[in-house]
Amino acid sequence: MGGGLIVHAQTQEQREIVALVREFVDREVIPQASAFDHDDVFPEPLVERMRELGLFGITIPEEHGGLGLDVTTYALVQAELSRGWMSLSGVLNTHLITARMIATRGTGEQRQRLLPRMATGEWRAAYSMTEPHAGSDVQAIRTTARRDGDDWVIDGQKMWVTNGLRSSLVCLLVRTDPEADPPHRGMTAFVVEKPAGAADVPGLTIAKLEKLGYKGVESTELAFDGFRTPASSVLGGEEGLGRGFAWFMEGIELGRINVAARGVGIATAALEASLRYARERETFGKPIAAHQAIQMKLADMATRIEAARMLMLSAAAKKDRGERVDLEAGMAKLFATETAQEAALEAMRIHGGYGYSPEFVVERLYRDAPVLVIGEGTNEIQRLLIARRLLERAEESDPGPEARGR
Ligand SMILES: Cc1cc2nc3c(=O)[nH]c(=O)nc-3n(C[C@H](O)[C@H](O)[C@H](O)COP(=O)(O)OP(=O)(O)OC[C@H]3O[C@@H](n4cnc5c(N)ncnc54)[C@H](O)[C@@H]3O)c2cc1C
């Protein structure tokens, strides 16, 4: 089934990289993923292989040492990785959102200083908006940065920061003008440097959070208390002051395509496991695949996965054309992640009691899928954004009652 992703690759270059990643997933990721997951260990050897494959630079422009590939290829690669283990996709996601923000919004000096080291994976990046009291309501964040001589001083608490510990860079949304009204006008993006792997540095403490699934890759809490960062870490320089909110929202479009791809990957893994098991397991003298009730489940899963894949590719293609893609990325994220959650549950039901056992992959898929409906904007928020955009479009194209008639 994962071969379907290669079919969707259009150019020779896309086909080659997707096939390479597919081989890596089949040979190296799938045999090891459950052990890393159950022990909740960061998959260092697999991440090293991802570096060798060039995945940390996949969308970084060639002039800065990356592969310079498009978002469509990126989405296909992310779906393949997630078919093996979603946590690997999480190691890349915040890194590549940050890289894209630096490439499109950073100063020339920031691009030259940061992107080459990011392209090789020597420096990895986290992406941090959420705070303990504010996730969906991003404008309610409280972390501040105030100017002090040549530095900025950061105070506040960030929550659920993926890759918060092992990253060398954190793309951070803070308030630089706490009096601004509306608040988003006083928000700025920083690209903060820190030593990778250190939990305690002057002004910054990092704690690992426990969670249901999505193991291996760390989720962290960052406590800033008088953390000093140079003025060169303001994304976009002086011109970036007050523009952080809009740039983070732009960055998250790529994140939503990534999460849609993860949904496609998890659902594909659930279907593959179900097809395997349904042909092996026998009840009442025949394989359960011969029972129509099971066939219905397989048919519904496969149909929804194909629809999710199409939405993901359509959003990615539009992003590649440089068009506004909030509606399409939102739809792809919403549908693909609900599909993943449903497919994981259906796969568990097809596996009967064994689906509840850590011996079978569906147990992990069932724990991993729910974070997709929460992260990168919950699916409730996606529905609000989709509806808002639809209404805006209807308003824009409405010629008025006289021209249109009733
Ligand atoms: C494992 C994991 C990794 C994460 N990684 C990152 C990361 O790297 N960087 C980062 O910045 N964040 C990260 N997050 C945070 C994630 O983006 C937030 O959890 C998410 O945006 C939801 O915010 P919240 O948890 O504060 O929920 P809340 O915003 O408090 O929402 C609670 C509930 O209310 C609903 N709700 C809220 N507002 C509305 C509304 N207006 N209308 C209808 N329903 C509404 C929500 O849909 C949800 O069901 C991560 C989260 C997890 C669990």
XYZ file of C-alpha atoms and ligand atoms in Angstrom, residues 86 90 93-94 97 126-138 158-164 171 173 209-214 217-220 248 252 256 262 370-382 384 388, ligand 1:
109
model
C 5.458 8.814 13.235
C 8.202 14.719 14.382
C 8.655 18.770 11.253
C 9.659 21.604 13.611
C 9.097 24.734 9.513
C 12.275 23.311 17.565
C 9.258 25.551 16.979
C 7.518 26.997 20.012
C 4.271 28.942 20.398
C 2.219 27.032 22.981
C 2.258 27.989 26.682
C 0.724 26.264 29.723
C -2.412 28.448 29.567
C -2.538 29.122 25.785
C -2.572 26.653 22.872
C -5.429 27.392 20.449
C -5.573 31.014 21.566
C -2.078 31.968 20.413
C 6.650 27.430 26.871
C 4.814 24.110 26.787
C 4.817 20.990 24.609
C 7.935 21.989 22.670
C 8.767 19.068 20.363
C 12.559 18.554 20.047
C 13.017 21.129 22.815
C 12.027 29.327 16.813
C 7.061 33.373 19.513
C 7.026 15.730 29.516
C 5.419 12.277 29.770
C 2.797 11.317 27.179
C 0.552 8.510 25.846
C 2.323 7.910 22.533
C 4.577 9.746 20.054
C 10.983 12.228 20.193
C 10.920 14.497 23.233
C 8.109 16.881 24.199
C 9.355 19.502 26.633
C 4.223 31.720 12.705
C 2.170 26.406 10.448
C -0.454 21.199 8.717
C 1.555 11.753 9.118
C -4.644 11.051 18.714
C -1.902 13.680 18.892
C -2.563 14.396 15.217
C -6.073 15.646 15.896
C -4.640 18.004 18.565
C -1.312 19.322 17.242
C -0.817 22.096 14.650
C -4.241 23.477 15.615
C -6.914 21.113 16.943
C -9.462 19.751 14.488
C -12.136 21.933 16.110
C -9.981 24.965 15.248
C -9.417 23.622 11.698
C -13.491 27.130 12.372
C -14.148 31.382 8.069
C 2.750 15.785 21.845
C 2.529 17.231 21.538
C 3.480 17.954 20.826
C 3.310 19.319 20.604
N 4.305 20.027 19.967
C 4.222 21.376 19.921
C 5.313 22.152 19.424
O 6.352 21.615 18.993
N 5.220 23.509 19.456
C 4.104 24.151 19.929
O 4.063 25.388 19.923
N 3.028 23.435 20.383
C 3.069 22.076 20.400
N 2.009 21.347 20.889
C 0.862 22.052 21.429
C -0.396 21.925 20.579
O -0.248 22.673 19.408
C -1.567 22.383 21.458
O -1.770 21.387 22.443
C -2.828 22.599 20.658
O -2.706 23.737 19.847
C -4.054 22.767 21.560
O -3.817 23.702 22.563
P -4.203 23.360 24.083
O -3.606 22.030 24.391
O -3.820 24.513 24.920
O -5.774 23.181 24.080
P -6.853 24.368 24.227
O -6.550 25.457 23.299
O -6.986 24.697 25.668
O -8.171 23.614 23.732
C -8.904 22.711 24.567
C -10.123 22.232 23.769
O -10.980 23.335 23.453
C -11.153 23.406 22.040
N -11.250 24.820 21.653
C -10.407 25.815 21.972
N -10.820 26.970 21.457
C -11.951 26.703 20.771
C -12.849 27.488 19.984
N -12.664 28.796 19.754
N -13.941 26.863 19.444
C -14.136 25.532 19.620
N -13.312 24.735 20.322
C -12.234 25.322 20.897
C -9.964 22.712 21.435
O -10.240 22.248 20.111
C -9.763 21.574 22.421
O -10.676 20.555 22.134
C 2.134 19.964 21.059
C 1.154 19.224 21.743
C 1.344 17.881 21.997
C 0.290 17.137 22.787
